[in-house]
């Protein structure tokens, strides 16, 4: 376990984070965390908390964290898609080997609609990419 704590803590929330300055240099040797900002990953907003004025260093650290966080979320999103592929394969195996008629009655329509919707979106995106590859000036 690390002895030294970071200078900043980011409490992640759905669309960003609350940013805290971490302080251990006090008489009680306690960990004090003071909120200094609220971050929105989607639109890039960094809003100081209360009367706090963000320094250039704080802003730079927050922007670096935001870039890293976007990368993490993008990797997770792709990983989730690969997990979905695995789930589709497991579902196929379940349908062929263990599903009862009642089980299939319960899930078939929802699965077929979701798969149709996914297939339509994939085919449309693939066609757009092929058209754009042939003619880079084409709208897409």
mmCIF file of N, CA and C in Angstrom:
data_model
loop_
_atom_site.group_PDB
_atom_site.id
_atom_site.type_symbol
_atom_site.label_atom_id
_atom_site.label_comp_id
_atom_site.label_asym_id
_atom_site.label_seq_id
_atom_site.Cartn_x
_atom_site.Cartn_y
_atom_site.Cartn_z
ATOM 1 N N UNK A 1 0.839 -1.181 0.000
ATOM 2 C CA UNK A 1 0.000 0.000 0.000
ATOM 3 C C UNK A 1 0.882 1.241 0.000
ATOM 4 N N UNK A 2 0.500 2.226 -0.792
ATOM 5 C CA UNK A 2 1.261 3.453 -0.915
ATOM 6 C C UNK A 2 1.138 4.282 0.361
ATOM 7 N N UNK A 3 2.255 4.875 0.768
ATOM 8 C CA UNK A 3 2.271 5.715 1.955
ATOM 9 C C UNK A 3 1.822 7.128 1.622
ATOM 10 N N UNK A 4 2.152 7.562 0.418
ATOM 11 C CA UNK A 4 1.855 8.919 0.011
ATOM 12 C C UNK A 4 0.524 8.991 -0.735
ATOM 13 N N UNK A 5 -0.320 9.907 -0.320
ATOM 14 C CA UNK A 5 -1.606 10.095 -0.986
ATOM 15 C C UNK A 5 -1.463 11.107 -2.117
ATOM 16 N N UNK A 6 -2.326 11.015 -3.121
ATOM 17 C CA UNK A 6 -2.279 12.011 -4.207
ATOM 18 C C UNK A 6 -2.754 13.367 -3.697
ATOM 19 N N UNK A 7 -2.409 14.400 -4.428
ATOM 20 C CA UNK A 7 -2.837 15.751 -4.054
ATOM 21 C C UNK A 7 -4.300 16.006 -4.368
ATOM 22 N N UNK A 8 -4.842 15.216 -5.316
ATOM 23 C CA UNK A 8 -6.230 15.411 -5.727
ATOM 24 C C UNK A 8 -6.969 14.079 -5.734
ATOM 25 N N UNK A 9 -8.246 14.149 -5.424
ATOM 26 C CA UNK A 9 -9.117 12.969 -5.476
ATOM 27 C C UNK A 9 -10.299 13.327 -6.367
ATOM 28 N N UNK A 10 -10.642 12.409 -7.274
ATOM 29 C CA UNK A 10 -11.758 12.610 -8.190
ATOM 30 C C UNK A 10 -12.849 11.612 -7.826
ATOM 31 N N UNK A 11 -13.959 12.112 -7.273
ATOM 32 C CA UNK A 11 -15.102 11.254 -6.974
ATOM 33 C C UNK A 11 -15.942 11.179 -8.244
ATOM 34 N N UNK A 12 -15.842 10.036 -8.896
ATOM 35 C CA UNK A 12 -16.487 9.849 -10.193
ATOM 36 C C UNK A 12 -17.994 9.833 -10.026
ATOM 37 N N UNK A 13 -18.652 10.460 -10.975
ATOM 38 C CA UNK A 13 -20.110 10.389 -11.090
ATOM 39 C C UNK A 13 -20.434 10.097 -12.540
ATOM 40 N N UNK A 14 -21.698 9.931 -12.848
ATOM 41 C CA UNK A 14 -22.088 9.459 -14.174
ATOM 42 C C UNK A 14 -21.487 10.266 -15.315
ATOM 43 N N UNK A 15 -21.497 11.566 -15.227
ATOM 44 C CA UNK A 15 -21.027 12.373 -16.361
ATOM 45 C C UNK A 15 -19.803 13.216 -16.025
ATOM 46 N N UNK A 16 -19.054 12.812 -15.017
ATOM 47 C CA UNK A 16 -17.867 13.575 -14.659
ATOM 48 C C UNK A 16 -17.356 13.214 -13.285
ATOM 49 N N UNK A 17 -17.067 14.266 -12.493
ATOM 50 C CA UNK A 17 -16.529 14.016 -11.158
ATOM 51 C C UNK A 17 -16.614 15.264 -10.303
ATOM 52 N N UNK A 18 -16.551 15.038 -9.000
ATOM 53 C CA UNK A 18 -16.306 16.099 -8.038
ATOM 54 C C UNK A 18 -14.812 16.032 -7.754
ATOM 55 N N UNK A 19 -14.140 17.179 -7.749
ATOM 56 C CA UNK A 19 -12.691 17.209 -7.557
ATOM 57 C C UNK A 19 -12.396 17.754 -6.162
ATOM 58 N N UNK A 20 -11.542 17.020 -5.445
ATOM 59 C CA UNK A 20 -11.167 17.409 -4.087
ATOM 60 C C UNK A 20 -9.653 17.576 -4.002
ATOM 61 N N UNK A 21 -9.212 18.557 -3.241
ATOM 62 C CA UNK A 21 -7.801 18.679 -2.891
ATOM 63 C C UNK A 21 -7.624 17.881 -1.604
ATOM 64 N N UNK A 22 -6.609 17.016 -1.594
ATOM 65 C CA UNK A 22 -6.331 16.166 -0.442
ATOM 66 C C UNK A 22 -5.246 16.828 0.395
ATOM 67 N N UNK A 23 -5.503 16.933 1.703
ATOM 68 C CA UNK A 23 -4.546 17.564 2.612
ATOM 69 C C UNK A 23 -4.296 16.636 3.791
ATOM 70 N N UNK A 24 -3.035 16.272 3.991
ATOM 71 C CA UNK A 24 -2.659 15.471 5.160
ATOM 72 C C UNK A 24 -1.689 16.236 6.050
ATOM 73 N N UNK A 25 -1.373 17.467 5.662
ATOM 74 C CA UNK A 25 -0.412 18.282 6.413
ATOM 75 C C UNK A 25 -1.151 19.146 7.434
ATOM 76 N N UNK A 26 -1.738 18.512 8.415
ATOM 77 C CA UNK A 26 -2.398 19.264 9.478
ATOM 78 C C UNK A 26 -1.976 18.671 10.816
ATOM 79 N N UNK A 27 -2.315 19.320 11.899
ATOM 80 C CA UNK A 27 -1.824 18.906 13.220
ATOM 81 C C UNK A 27 -2.337 17.536 13.633
ATOM 82 N N UNK A 28 -3.534 17.191 13.221
ATOM 83 C CA UNK A 28 -4.099 15.903 13.628
ATOM 84 C C UNK A 28 -3.653 14.757 12.731
ATOM 85 N N UNK A 29 -2.919 15.075 11.652
ATOM 86 C CA UNK A 29 -2.485 14.079 10.664
ATOM 87 C C UNK A 29 -3.682 13.320 10.080
ATOM 88 N N UNK A 30 -4.793 14.014 9.982
ATOM 89 C CA UNK A 30 -5.994 13.450 9.379
ATOM 90 C C UNK A 30 -6.013 13.798 7.909
ATOM 91 N N UNK A 31 -6.816 13.057 7.185
ATOM 92 C CA UNK A 31 -6.990 13.345 5.769
ATOM 93 C C UNK A 31 -8.155 14.320 5.636
ATOM 94 N N UNK A 32 -7.858 15.490 5.120
ATOM 95 C CA UNK A 32 -8.902 16.469 4.832
ATOM 96 C C UNK A 32 -9.060 16.551 3.329
ATOM 97 N N UNK A 33 -10.302 16.535 2.878
ATOM 98 C CA UNK A 33 -10.576 16.674 1.452
ATOM 99 C C UNK A 33 -11.502 17.874 1.281
ATOM 100 N N UNK A 34 -11.035 18.831 0.499
ATOM 101 C CA UNK A 34 -11.799 20.040 0.246
ATOM 102 C C UNK A 34 -12.213 20.051 -1.218
ATOM 103 N N UNK A 35 -13.520 20.122 -1.458
ATOM 104 C CA UNK A 35 -13.983 20.147 -2.841
ATOM 105 C C UNK A 35 -13.565 21.450 -3.489
ATOM 106 N N UNK A 36 -12.962 21.322 -4.693
ATOM 107 C CA UNK A 36 -12.515 22.522 -5.405
ATOM 108 C C UNK A 36 -13.217 22.722 -6.738
ATOM 109 N N UNK A 37 -13.832 21.649 -7.286
ATOM 110 C CA UNK A 37 -14.445 21.807 -8.612
ATOM 111 C C UNK A 37 -15.429 20.682 -8.887
ATOM 112 N N UNK A 38 -16.243 20.930 -9.906
ATOM 113 C CA UNK A 38 -17.147 19.924 -10.471
ATOM 114 C C UNK A 38 -16.797 19.833 -11.948
ATOM 115 N N UNK A 39 -16.647 18.610 -12.442
ATOM 116 C CA UNK A 39 -16.209 18.377 -13.811
ATOM 117 C C UNK A 39 -17.304 17.662 -14.582
ATOM 118 N N UNK A 40 -17.544 18.098 -15.815
ATOM 119 C CA UNK A 40 -18.482 17.426 -16.701
ATOM 120 C C UNK A 40 -17.695 16.904 -17.902
ATOM 121 N N UNK A 41 -17.588 15.576 -17.993
ATOM 122 C CA UNK A 41 -16.811 14.945 -19.066
ATOM 123 C C UNK A 41 -17.464 15.176 -20.428
ATOM 124 N N UNK A 42 -18.777 15.142 -20.479
ATOM 125 C CA UNK A 42 -19.484 15.233 -21.769
ATOM 126 C C UNK A 42 -19.239 16.549 -22.482
ATOM 127 N N UNK A 43 -19.337 17.659 -21.741
ATOM 128 C CA UNK A 43 -19.186 18.955 -22.409
ATOM 129 C C UNK A 43 -17.875 19.660 -22.082
ATOM 130 N N UNK A 44 -17.041 19.039 -21.228
ATOM 131 C CA UNK A 44 -15.736 19.606 -20.918
ATOM 132 C C UNK A 44 -15.738 20.714 -19.887
ATOM 133 N N UNK A 45 -16.879 20.982 -19.274
ATOM 134 C CA UNK A 45 -16.956 22.052 -18.278
ATOM 135 C C UNK A 45 -16.173 21.712 -17.019
ATOM 136 N N UNK A 46 -15.484 22.714 -16.508
ATOM 137 C CA UNK A 46 -14.838 22.641 -15.197
ATOM 138 C C UNK A 46 -15.343 23.848 -14.420
ATOM 139 N N UNK A 47 -16.102 23.585 -13.369
ATOM 140 C CA UNK A 47 -16.668 24.679 -12.582
ATOM 141 C C UNK A 47 -16.053 24.671 -11.189
ATOM 142 N N UNK A 48 -15.447 25.790 -10.796
ATOM 143 C CA UNK A 48 -14.912 25.876 -9.438
ATOM 144 C C UNK A 48 -16.039 25.691 -8.425
ATOM 145 N N UNK A 49 -15.702 25.118 -7.296
ATOM 146 C CA UNK A 49 -16.700 24.901 -6.242
ATOM 147 C C UNK A 49 -16.666 26.073 -5.264
ATOM 148 N N UNK A 50 -17.837 26.620 -4.994
ATOM 149 C CA UNK A 50 -17.937 27.715 -4.031
ATOM 150 C C UNK A 50 -17.104 28.907 -4.443
ATOM 151 N N UNK A 51 -16.318 29.414 -3.482
ATOM 152 C CA UNK A 51 -15.476 30.593 -3.730
ATOM 153 C C UNK A 51 -14.080 30.233 -4.229
ATOM 154 N N UNK A 52 -13.826 28.961 -4.416
ATOM 155 C CA UNK A 52 -12.480 28.538 -4.825
ATOM 156 C C UNK A 52 -12.183 29.019 -6.235
ATOM 157 N N UNK A 53 -10.973 29.535 -6.412
ATOM 158 C CA UNK A 53 -10.490 29.934 -7.738
ATOM 159 C C UNK A 53 -9.433 28.918 -8.138
ATOM 160 N N UNK A 54 -9.670 28.257 -9.267
ATOM 161 C CA UNK A 54 -8.747 27.221 -9.724
ATOM 162 C C UNK A 54 -7.452 27.826 -10.234
ATOM 163 N N UNK A 55 -6.338 27.260 -9.784
ATOM 164 C CA UNK A 55 -5.031 27.691 -10.287
ATOM 165 C C UNK A 55 -4.794 27.045 -11.645
ATOM 166 N N UNK A 56 -3.780 27.513 -12.345
ATOM 167 C CA UNK A 56 -3.419 26.892 -13.623
ATOM 168 C C UNK A 56 -3.048 25.432 -13.415
ATOM 169 N N UNK A 57 -2.287 25.154 -12.341
ATOM 170 C CA UNK A 57 -1.871 23.783 -12.045
ATOM 171 C C UNK A 57 -3.096 22.890 -11.812
ATOM 172 N N UNK A 58 -4.048 23.365 -11.022
ATOM 173 C CA UNK A 58 -5.255 22.586 -10.748
ATOM 174 C C UNK A 58 -6.028 22.329 -12.031
ATOM 175 N N UNK A 59 -6.179 23.366 -12.845
ATOM 176 C CA UNK A 59 -6.900 23.223 -14.109
ATOM 177 C C UNK A 59 -6.205 22.224 -15.023
ATOM 178 N N UNK A 60 -4.886 22.276 -15.085
ATOM 179 C CA UNK A 60 -4.126 21.347 -15.920
ATOM 180 C C UNK A 60 -4.284 19.908 -15.414
ATOM 181 N N UNK A 61 -4.209 19.721 -14.112
ATOM 182 C CA UNK A 61 -4.373 18.379 -13.531
ATOM 183 C C UNK A 61 -5.774 17.853 -13.828
ATOM 184 N N UNK A 62 -6.766 18.706 -13.707
ATOM 185 C CA UNK A 62 -8.151 18.303 -13.992
ATOM 186 C C UNK A 62 -8.311 17.953 -15.461
ATOM 187 N N UNK A 63 -7.750 18.761 -16.356
ATOM 188 C CA UNK A 63 -7.844 18.470 -17.793
ATOM 189 C C UNK A 63 -7.137 17.150 -18.136
ATOM 190 N N UNK A 64 -5.991 16.899 -17.519
ATOM 191 C CA UNK A 64 -5.292 15.624 -17.728
ATOM 192 C C UNK A 64 -6.151 14.458 -17.262
ATOM 193 N N UNK A 65 -6.786 14.616 -16.088
ATOM 194 C CA UNK A 65 -7.655 13.561 -15.567
ATOM 195 C C UNK A 65 -8.823 13.329 -16.529
ATOM 196 N N UNK A 66 -9.392 14.416 -17.048
ATOM 197 C CA UNK A 66 -10.524 14.294 -17.976
ATOM 198 C C UNK A 66 -10.120 13.519 -19.223
ATOM 199 N N UNK A 67 -8.947 13.796 -19.760
ATOM 200 C CA UNK A 67 -8.479 13.080 -20.953
ATOM 201 C C UNK A 67 -8.282 11.599 -20.641
ATOM 202 N N UNK A 68 -7.664 11.301 -19.500
ATOM 203 C CA UNK A 68 -7.487 9.901 -19.091
ATOM 204 C C UNK A 68 -8.830 9.220 -18.882
ATOM 205 N N UNK A 69 -9.755 9.936 -18.266
ATOM 206 C CA UNK A 69 -11.077 9.362 -17.984
ATOM 207 C C UNK A 69 -11.812 9.050 -19.284
ATOM 208 N N UNK A 70 -11.733 9.946 -20.259
ATOM 209 C CA UNK A 70 -12.369 9.689 -21.553
ATOM 210 C C UNK A 70 -11.786 8.433 -22.195
ATOM 211 N N UNK A 71 -10.462 8.276 -22.109
ATOM 212 C CA UNK A 71 -9.810 7.078 -22.661
ATOM 213 C C UNK A 71 -10.301 5.816 -21.958
ATOM 214 N N UNK A 72 -10.371 5.857 -20.638
ATOM 215 C CA UNK A 72 -10.856 4.701 -19.865
ATOM 216 C C UNK A 72 -12.282 4.350 -20.274
ATOM 217 N N UNK A 73 -13.135 5.350 -20.364
ATOM 218 C CA UNK A 73 -14.535 5.106 -20.721
ATOM 219 C C UNK A 73 -14.662 4.553 -22.136
ATOM 220 N N UNK A 74 -13.831 5.040 -23.051
ATOM 221 C CA UNK A 74 -13.867 4.528 -24.435
ATOM 222 C C UNK A 74 -13.432 3.064 -24.471
ATOM 223 N N UNK A 75 -12.368 2.728 -23.724
ATOM 224 C CA UNK A 75 -11.924 1.327 -23.672
ATOM 225 C C UNK A 75 -13.004 0.441 -23.058
ATOM 226 N N UNK A 76 -13.643 0.919 -22.010
ATOM 227 C CA UNK A 76 -14.710 0.143 -21.364
ATOM 228 C C UNK A 76 -15.882 -0.072 -22.310
ATOM 229 N N UNK A 77 -16.197 0.954 -23.093
ATOM 230 C CA UNK A 77 -17.313 0.833 -24.030
ATOM 231 C C UNK A 77 -17.047 -0.269 -25.047
ATOM 232 N N UNK A 78 -15.837 -0.299 -25.605
ATOM 233 C CA UNK A 78 -15.479 -1.351 -26.561
ATOM 234 C C UNK A 78 -15.490 -2.713 -25.871
ATOM 235 N N UNK A 79 -14.955 -2.770 -24.647
ATOM 236 C CA UNK A 79 -14.969 -4.024 -23.897
ATOM 237 C C UNK A 79 -16.402 -4.500 -23.670
ATOM 238 N N UNK A 80 -17.300 -3.574 -23.370
ATOM 239 C CA UNK A 80 -18.707 -3.939 -23.184
ATOM 240 C C UNK A 80 -19.296 -4.542 -24.465
ATOM 241 N N UNK A 81 -18.897 -4.024 -25.617
ATOM 242 C CA UNK A 81 -19.391 -4.561 -26.889
ATOM 243 C C UNK A 81 -18.889 -5.987 -27.084
ATOM 244 N N UNK A 82 -17.609 -6.218 -26.790
ATOM 245 C CA UNK A 82 -17.090 -7.584 -26.893
ATOM 246 C C UNK A 82 -17.790 -8.521 -25.910
ATOM 247 N N UNK A 83 -18.137 -8.024 -24.743
ATOM 248 C CA UNK A 83 -18.899 -8.830 -23.786
ATOM 249 C C UNK A 83 -20.297 -9.132 -24.343
ATOM 250 N N UNK A 84 -20.879 -8.153 -25.030
ATOM 251 C CA UNK A 84 -22.196 -8.377 -25.644
ATOM 252 C C UNK A 84 -22.111 -9.479 -26.698
ATOM 253 N N UNK A 85 -21.026 -9.490 -27.467
ATOM 254 C CA UNK A 85 -20.834 -10.555 -28.456
ATOM 255 C C UNK A 85 -20.759 -11.905 -27.747
ATOM 256 N N UNK A 86 -19.994 -11.958 -26.661
ATOM 257 C CA UNK A 86 -19.922 -13.194 -25.873
ATOM 258 C C UNK A 86 -21.306 -13.603 -25.376
ATOM 259 N N UNK A 87 -22.076 -12.626 -24.896
ATOM 260 C CA UNK A 87 -23.424 -12.927 -24.399
ATOM 261 C C UNK A 87 -24.333 -13.444 -25.514
ATOM 262 N N UNK A 88 -24.196 -12.878 -26.706
ATOM 263 C CA UNK A 88 -24.981 -13.383 -27.833
ATOM 264 C C UNK A 88 -24.624 -14.839 -28.132
ATOM 265 N N UNK A 89 -23.334 -15.152 -28.099
ATOM 266 C CA UNK A 89 -22.917 -16.533 -28.324
ATOM 267 C C UNK A 89 -23.436 -17.457 -27.223
ATOM 268 N N UNK A 90 -23.355 -17.019 -25.984
ATOM 269 C CA UNK A 90 -23.875 -17.818 -24.866
ATOM 270 C C UNK A 90 -25.391 -17.982 -24.971
ATOM 271 N N UNK A 91 -26.057 -16.938 -25.434
ATOM 272 C CA UNK A 91 -27.511 -17.013 -25.615
ATOM 273 C C UNK A 91 -27.865 -18.020 -26.696
ATOM 274 N N UNK A 92 -27.106 -18.018 -27.781
ATOM 275 C CA UNK A 92 -27.339 -18.996 -28.847
ATOM 276 C C UNK A 92 -27.186 -20.417 -28.310
ATOM 277 N N UNK A 93 -26.141 -20.628 -27.540
ATOM 278 C CA UNK A 93 -25.926 -21.958 -26.964
ATOM 279 C C UNK A 93 -27.077 -22.336 -26.021
ATOM 280 N N UNK A 94 -27.532 -21.372 -25.214
ATOM 281 C CA UNK A 94 -28.653 -21.602 -24.296
ATOM 282 C C UNK A 94 -29.912 -21.981 -25.081
ATOM 283 N N UNK A 95 -30.187 -21.245 -26.173
ATOM 284 C CA UNK A 95 -31.372 -21.526 -27.000
ATOM 285 C C UNK A 95 -31.295 -22.940 -27.552
ATOM 286 N N UNK A 96 -30.130 -23.336 -28.027
ATOM 287 C CA UNK A 96 -29.991 -24.654 -28.651
ATOM 288 C C UNK A 96 -29.937 -25.795 -27.647
ATOM 289 N N UNK A 97 -29.469 -25.531 -26.438
ATOM 290 C CA UNK A 97 -29.216 -26.661 -25.542
ATOM 291 C C UNK A 97 -30.101 -26.741 -24.299
ATOM 292 N N UNK A 98 -30.572 -25.619 -23.778
ATOM 293 C CA UNK A 98 -31.257 -25.683 -22.487
ATOM 294 C C UNK A 98 -32.604 -24.977 -22.416
ATOM 295 N N UNK A 99 -32.894 -24.095 -23.332
ATOM 296 C CA UNK A 99 -34.110 -23.283 -23.223
ATOM 297 C C UNK A 99 -35.363 -24.142 -23.396
ATOM 298 N N UNK A 100 -36.318 -23.888 -22.528
ATOM 299 C CA UNK A 100 -37.612 -24.572 -22.663
ATOM 300 C C UNK A 100 -38.498 -23.757 -23.602
ATOM 301 N N UNK A 101 -39.590 -24.342 -24.009
ATOM 302 C CA UNK A 101 -40.553 -23.637 -24.859
ATOM 303 C C UNK A 101 -41.044 -22.386 -24.138
ATOM 304 N N UNK A 102 -41.282 -22.505 -22.839
ATOM 305 C CA UNK A 102 -41.754 -21.356 -22.053
ATOM 306 C C UNK A 102 -40.682 -20.256 -21.994
ATOM 307 N N UNK A 103 -39.415 -20.665 -21.803
ATOM 308 C CA UNK A 103 -38.315 -19.688 -21.793
ATOM 309 C C UNK A 103 -38.260 -18.930 -23.115
ATOM 310 N N UNK A 104 -38.359 -19.679 -24.200
ATOM 311 C CA UNK A 104 -38.289 -19.057 -25.525
ATOM 312 C C UNK A 104 -39.473 -18.141 -25.786
ATOM 313 N N UNK A 105 -40.656 -18.541 -25.340
ATOM 314 C CA UNK A 105 -41.827 -17.672 -25.480
ATOM 315 C C UNK A 105 -41.607 -16.339 -24.767
ATOM 316 N N UNK A 106 -40.898 -16.385 -23.657
ATOM 317 C CA UNK A 106 -40.687 -15.178 -22.851
ATOM 318 C C UNK A 106 -39.699 -14.203 -23.487
ATOM 319 N N UNK A 107 -38.688 -14.716 -24.204
ATOM 320 C CA UNK A 107 -37.606 -13.839 -24.672
ATOM 321 C C UNK A 107 -37.505 -13.654 -26.180
ATOM 322 N N UNK A 108 -38.140 -14.507 -26.957
ATOM 323 C CA UNK A 108 -37.903 -14.508 -28.407
ATOM 324 C C UNK A 108 -38.235 -13.180 -29.071
ATOM 325 N N UNK A 109 -39.422 -12.635 -28.839
ATOM 326 C CA UNK A 109 -39.792 -11.382 -29.524
ATOM 327 C C UNK A 109 -38.834 -10.245 -29.187
ATOM 328 N N UNK A 110 -38.496 -10.105 -27.906
ATOM 329 C CA UNK A 110 -37.577 -9.034 -27.508
ATOM 330 C C UNK A 110 -36.200 -9.226 -28.135
ATOM 331 N N UNK A 111 -35.704 -10.457 -28.132
ATOM 332 C CA UNK A 111 -34.406 -10.731 -28.748
ATOM 333 C C UNK A 111 -34.422 -10.460 -30.247
ATOM 334 N N UNK A 112 -35.469 -10.922 -30.927
ATOM 335 C CA UNK A 112 -35.544 -10.718 -32.381
ATOM 336 C C UNK A 112 -35.595 -9.234 -32.734
ATOM 337 N N UNK A 113 -36.373 -8.451 -31.988
ATOM 338 C CA UNK A 113 -36.455 -7.012 -32.259
ATOM 339 C C UNK A 113 -35.113 -6.330 -31.996
ATOM 340 N N UNK A 114 -34.468 -6.674 -30.877
ATOM 341 C CA UNK A 114 -33.169 -6.064 -30.556
ATOM 342 C C UNK A 114 -32.125 -6.439 -31.600
ATOM 343 N N UNK A 115 -32.114 -7.700 -32.017
ATOM 344 C CA UNK A 115 -31.142 -8.137 -33.024
ATOM 345 C C UNK A 115 -31.432 -7.508 -34.385
ATOM 346 N N UNK A 116 -32.700 -7.352 -34.731
ATOM 347 C CA UNK A 116 -33.064 -6.704 -35.994
ATOM 348 C C UNK A 116 -32.610 -5.242 -35.981
ATOM 349 N N UNK A 117 -32.866 -4.570 -34.867
ATOM 350 C CA UNK A 117 -32.470 -3.173 -34.725
ATOM 351 C C UNK A 117 -30.950 -3.041 -34.829
ATOM 352 N N UNK A 118 -30.215 -3.902 -34.145
ATOM 353 C CA UNK A 118 -28.754 -3.878 -34.190
ATOM 354 C C UNK A 118 -28.255 -4.162 -35.600
ATOM 355 N N UNK A 119 -28.809 -5.181 -36.231
ATOM 356 C CA UNK A 119 -28.391 -5.543 -37.588
ATOM 357 C C UNK A 119 -28.632 -4.381 -38.553
ATOM 358 N N UNK A 120 -29.791 -3.743 -38.449
ATOM 359 C CA UNK A 120 -30.095 -2.608 -39.335
ATOM 360 C C UNK A 120 -29.086 -1.481 -39.148
ATOM 361 N N UNK A 121 -28.756 -1.167 -37.899
ATOM 362 C CA UNK A 121 -27.794 -0.099 -37.632
ATOM 363 C C UNK A 121 -26.410 -0.465 -38.146
ATOM 364 N N UNK A 122 -25.986 -1.711 -37.935
ATOM 365 C CA UNK A 122 -24.679 -2.154 -38.405
ATOM 366 C C UNK A 122 -24.586 -2.125 -39.928
ATOM 367 N N UNK A 123 -25.612 -2.609 -40.602
ATOM 368 C CA UNK A 123 -25.616 -2.624 -42.069
ATOM 369 C C UNK A 123 -25.580 -1.202 -42.610
ATOM 370 N N UNK A 124 -26.361 -0.305 -42.009
ATOM 371 C CA UNK A 124 -26.397 1.093 -42.455
ATOM 372 C C UNK A 124 -25.022 1.740 -42.272
ATOM 373 N N UNK A 125 -24.382 1.543 -41.116
ATOM 374 C CA UNK A 125 -23.066 2.124 -40.855
ATOM 375 C C UNK A 125 -22.007 1.540 -41.792
ATOM 376 N N UNK A 126 -22.077 0.239 -42.031
ATOM 377 C CA UNK A 126 -21.120 -0.414 -42.925
ATOM 378 C C UNK A 126 -21.277 0.120 -44.347
ATOM 379 N N UNK A 127 -22.515 0.258 -44.805
ATOM 380 C CA UNK A 127 -22.769 0.794 -46.142
ATOM 381 C C UNK A 127 -22.265 2.231 -46.250
ATOM 382 N N UNK A 128 -22.518 3.044 -45.238
ATOM 383 C CA UNK A 128 -22.024 4.423 -45.238
ATOM 384 C C UNK A 128 -20.502 4.461 -45.322
ATOM 385 N N UNK A 129 -19.845 3.584 -44.571
ATOM 386 C CA UNK A 129 -18.379 3.540 -44.584
ATOM 387 C C UNK A 129 -17.855 3.116 -45.948
ATOM 388 N N UNK A 130 -18.502 2.149 -46.582
ATOM 389 C CA UNK A 130 -18.070 1.694 -47.907
ATOM 390 C C UNK A 130 -18.249 2.793 -48.951
ATOM 391 N N UNK A 131 -19.367 3.488 -48.874
ATOM 392 C CA UNK A 131 -19.619 4.590 -49.813
ATOM 393 C C UNK A 131 -18.580 5.688 -49.612
ATOM 394 N N UNK A 132 -18.316 6.033 -48.371
ATOM 395 C CA UNK A 132 -17.346 7.085 -48.086
ATOM 396 C C UNK A 132 -15.936 6.663 -48.513
ATOM 397 N N UNK A 133 -15.600 5.389 -48.367
ATOM 398 C CA UNK A 133 -14.274 4.903 -48.785
ATOM 399 C C UNK A 133 -14.111 5.015 -50.298
ATOM 400 N N UNK A 134 -15.187 4.785 -51.041
ATOM 401 C CA UNK A 134 -15.135 4.906 -52.502
ATOM 402 C C UNK A 134 -15.136 6.344 -52.942
ATOM 403 N N UNK A 135 -15.891 7.190 -52.240
ATOM 404 C CA UNK A 135 -16.015 8.600 -52.605
ATOM 405 C C UNK A 135 -15.923 9.444 -51.333
ATOM 406 N N UNK A 136 -14.714 9.892 -50.981
ATOM 407 C CA UNK A 136 -14.527 10.661 -49.743
ATOM 408 C C UNK A 136 -15.345 11.952 -49.691
ATOM 409 N N UNK A 137 -15.818 12.432 -50.833
ATOM 410 C CA UNK A 137 -16.624 13.655 -50.869
ATOM 411 C C UNK A 137 -18.091 13.392 -50.537
ATOM 412 N N UNK A 138 -18.496 12.102 -50.488
ATOM 413 C CA UNK A 138 -19.910 11.756 -50.236
ATOM 414 C C UNK A 138 -20.285 12.124 -48.816
ATOM 415 N N UNK A 139 -21.522 12.587 -48.671
ATOM 416 C CA UNK A 139 -22.039 12.916 -47.330
ATOM 417 C C UNK A 139 -22.328 11.617 -46.604
ATOM 418 N N UNK A 140 -22.088 11.577 -45.292
ATOM 419 C CA UNK A 140 -22.345 10.360 -44.541
ATOM 420 C C UNK A 140 -22.528 10.581 -43.173
#
